[in-house]
Amino acid sequence: MGSEFAFKKGGACLNNCGFVSTKDISSGLATPFVWLMDMSLLGVGVGFDTKGAFTDKEVFLREPRETKDPHVVEDSREGWVAVFRRILDAYDGKDSMPDRFDYKDIRAAGSIIKSFGGIAPG
């Protein structure tokens, strides 16, 4: 994206639109949807196709294995994306579902978001 700073910080936010295909969804249910969420949180307009719906490989959702540990949500874009991935991976059998989500590290409503600008919804 033109500079080392943009590369290190994640230059995707400089794009106004993005696209991901679902054609390989049978190899990883979460991948296209996690990308969509990550880009959406960066302000990128996103789109996808439905090619994954028309493959000869079926995608099956599984009953998640529950663990007795909480998932502490990190107060960042990456933290919210990680929660989303964990939930999707739990239904794909690649991770477990925590018994609860811990939001103690999330900043209060109205706090200034220093890294990306704006105000936290809380």
mmCIF file of C-alpha atoms in Angstrom:
data_model
loop_
_atom_site.group_PDB
_atom_site.id
_atom_site.type_symbol
_atom_site.label_atom_id
_atom_site.label_comp_id
_atom_site.label_asym_id
_atom_site.label_seq_id
_atom_site.Cartn_x
_atom_site.Cartn_y
_atom_site.Cartn_z
ATOM 1 C CA MET A 1 0.000 0.000 0.000
ATOM 2 C CA GLY A 2 2.890 2.338 -0.511
ATOM 3 C CA SER A 3 4.709 2.593 2.820
ATOM 4 C CA GLU A 4 6.178 0.441 5.564
ATOM 5 C CA PHE A 5 3.880 2.149 8.101
ATOM 6 C CA ALA A 6 0.745 1.213 6.154
ATOM 7 C CA PHE A 7 2.035 -2.354 5.757
ATOM 8 C CA LYS A 8 2.760 -2.741 9.483
ATOM 9 C CA LYS A 9 -0.510 -1.141 10.576
ATOM 10 C CA GLY A 10 -2.585 -3.016 8.029
ATOM 11 C CA GLY A 11 -3.083 -1.091 4.824
ATOM 12 C CA ALA A 12 -6.438 -2.736 4.120
ATOM 13 C CA CYS A 13 -8.222 0.247 5.657
ATOM 14 C CA LEU A 14 -7.012 2.321 2.711
ATOM 15 C CA ASN A 15 -9.225 0.297 0.357
ATOM 16 C CA ASN A 16 -12.816 1.295 -0.227
ATOM 17 C CA CYS A 17 -14.033 -2.178 -1.238
ATOM 18 C CA GLY A 18 -13.015 -5.818 -1.087
ATOM 19 C CA PHE A 19 -14.205 -9.250 -2.172
ATOM 20 C CA VAL A 20 -13.791 -12.827 -0.958
ATOM 21 C CA SER A 21 -14.907 -16.084 -2.531
ATOM 22 C CA THR A 22 -16.588 -18.923 -0.653
ATOM 23 C CA LYS A 23 -15.600 -21.559 -3.229
ATOM 24 C CA ASP A 24 -13.131 -23.191 -0.790
ATOM 25 C CA ILE A 25 -15.441 -22.974 2.225
ATOM 26 C CA SER A 26 -15.335 -26.741 2.750
ATOM 27 C CA SER A 27 -11.670 -26.410 3.779
ATOM 28 C CA GLY A 28 -12.428 -23.755 6.385
ATOM 29 C CA LEU A 29 -15.858 -22.444 7.256
ATOM 30 C CA ALA A 30 -14.610 -19.410 9.172
ATOM 31 C CA THR A 31 -12.054 -18.019 6.735
ATOM 32 C CA PRO A 32 -14.228 -15.971 4.348
ATOM 33 C CA PHE A 33 -16.541 -14.716 7.093
ATOM 34 C CA VAL A 34 -13.688 -13.701 9.394
ATOM 35 C CA TRP A 35 -12.143 -11.767 6.504
ATOM 36 C CA LEU A 36 -15.499 -10.058 5.862
ATOM 37 C CA MET A 37 -15.789 -9.011 9.509
ATOM 38 C CA ASP A 38 -12.201 -7.807 9.722
ATOM 39 C CA MET A 39 -12.562 -5.679 6.593
ATOM 40 C CA SER A 40 -15.952 -4.341 7.719
ATOM 41 C CA LEU A 41 -14.434 -3.199 11.014
ATOM 42 C CA LEU A 42 -11.797 -1.332 8.996
ATOM 43 C CA GLY A 43 -14.494 0.500 7.053
ATOM 44 C CA VAL A 44 -13.969 -1.458 3.844
ATOM 45 C CA GLY A 45 -17.083 -2.244 1.816
ATOM 46 C CA VAL A 46 -17.191 -6.016 1.378
ATOM 47 C CA GLY A 47 -18.745 -8.511 -0.963
ATOM 48 C CA PHE A 48 -18.672 -12.251 -1.504
ATOM 49 C CA ASP A 49 -19.924 -14.879 -3.886
ATOM 50 C CA THR A 50 -21.924 -18.023 -3.143
ATOM 51 C CA LYS A 51 -19.711 -20.484 -5.026
ATOM 52 C CA GLY A 52 -19.241 -22.466 -1.818
ATOM 53 C CA ALA A 53 -22.932 -23.359 -1.932
ATOM 54 C CA PHE A 54 -22.517 -25.130 -5.255
ATOM 55 C CA THR A 55 -19.589 -27.448 -4.590
ATOM 56 C CA ASP A 56 -19.685 -31.213 -4.360
ATOM 57 C CA LYS A 57 -18.351 -30.990 -0.786
ATOM 58 C CA GLU A 58 -20.907 -30.263 1.881
ATOM 59 C CA VAL A 59 -20.265 -28.085 4.885
ATOM 60 C CA PHE A 60 -21.617 -29.463 8.141
ATOM 61 C CA LEU A 61 -22.100 -27.514 11.324
ATOM 62 C CA ARG A 62 -21.304 -29.438 14.486
ATOM 63 C CA GLU A 63 -22.496 -29.086 18.042
ATOM 64 C CA PRO A 64 -19.616 -27.158 19.665
ATOM 65 C CA ARG A 65 -17.574 -28.701 22.462
ATOM 66 C CA GLU A 66 -17.942 -26.434 25.464
ATOM 67 C CA THR A 67 -15.012 -25.637 27.717
ATOM 68 C CA LYS A 68 -15.113 -24.327 31.259
ATOM 69 C CA ASP A 69 -12.855 -21.405 30.497
ATOM 70 C CA PRO A 70 -13.955 -17.896 29.549
ATOM 71 C CA HIS A 71 -12.772 -16.180 26.395
ATOM 72 C CA VAL A 72 -11.487 -12.757 27.409
ATOM 73 C CA VAL A 73 -12.368 -10.321 24.639
ATOM 74 C CA GLU A 74 -9.426 -8.087 23.774
ATOM 75 C CA ASP A 75 -10.352 -4.425 23.392
ATOM 76 C CA SER A 76 -9.311 -4.115 19.761
ATOM 77 C CA ARG A 77 -10.544 -4.827 16.277
ATOM 78 C CA GLU A 78 -8.383 -7.941 16.270
ATOM 79 C CA GLY A 79 -9.939 -9.021 19.569
ATOM 80 C CA TRP A 80 -13.480 -8.865 18.181
ATOM 81 C CA VAL A 81 -12.391 -10.714 15.038
ATOM 82 C CA ALA A 82 -10.768 -13.412 17.210
ATOM 83 C CA VAL A 83 -14.048 -13.942 19.106
ATOM 84 C CA PHE A 84 -15.929 -14.273 15.829
ATOM 85 C CA ARG A 85 -13.368 -16.798 14.517
ATOM 86 C CA ARG A 86 -13.536 -18.824 17.717
ATOM 87 C CA ILE A 87 -17.328 -19.087 17.514
ATOM 88 C CA LEU A 88 -17.291 -20.121 13.851
ATOM 89 C CA ASP A 89 -14.418 -22.564 14.428
ATOM 90 C CA ALA A 90 -16.358 -24.110 17.329
ATOM 91 C CA TYR A 91 -19.253 -24.895 14.978
ATOM 92 C CA ASP A 92 -16.763 -26.286 12.444
ATOM 93 C CA GLY A 93 -15.182 -28.612 15.041
ATOM 94 C CA LYS A 94 -11.822 -26.795 14.956
ATOM 95 C CA ASP A 95 -12.085 -25.092 18.362
ATOM 96 C CA SER A 96 -14.166 -25.211 21.522
ATOM 97 C CA MET A 97 -16.892 -22.846 22.682
ATOM 98 C CA PRO A 98 -16.056 -21.063 25.930
ATOM 99 C CA ASP A 99 -18.661 -21.281 28.662
ATOM 100 C CA ARG A 100 -18.776 -17.468 28.692
ATOM 101 C CA PHE A 101 -17.275 -14.371 27.111
ATOM 102 C CA ASP A 102 -15.521 -11.959 29.453
ATOM 103 C CA TYR A 103 -15.821 -8.301 28.428
ATOM 104 C CA LYS A 104 -13.913 -6.831 31.401
ATOM 105 C CA ASP A 105 -11.189 -5.374 29.154
ATOM 106 C CA ILE A 106 -13.613 -3.516 26.864
ATOM 107 C CA ARG A 107 -13.346 0.262 27.290
ATOM 108 C CA ALA A 108 -16.325 2.218 28.591
ATOM 109 C CA ALA A 109 -18.888 3.802 26.298
ATOM 110 C CA GLY A 110 -17.772 7.223 25.122
ATOM 111 C CA SER A 111 -14.046 6.510 25.483
ATOM 112 C CA ILE A 112 -11.807 7.842 22.737
ATOM 113 C CA ILE A 113 -10.435 5.209 20.363
ATOM 114 C CA LYS A 114 -6.835 6.366 19.981
ATOM 115 C CA SER A 115 -5.599 3.948 17.324
ATOM 116 C CA PHE A 116 -8.287 4.405 14.685
ATOM 117 C CA GLY A 117 -10.312 7.376 15.816
ATOM 118 C CA GLY A 118 -13.885 7.660 16.948
ATOM 119 C CA ILE A 119 -15.674 6.905 20.191
ATOM 120 C CA ALA A 120 -16.204 3.475 21.753
ATOM 121 C CA PRO A 121 -19.799 2.240 21.921
ATOM 122 C CA GLY A 122 -18.987 0.407 25.181
#
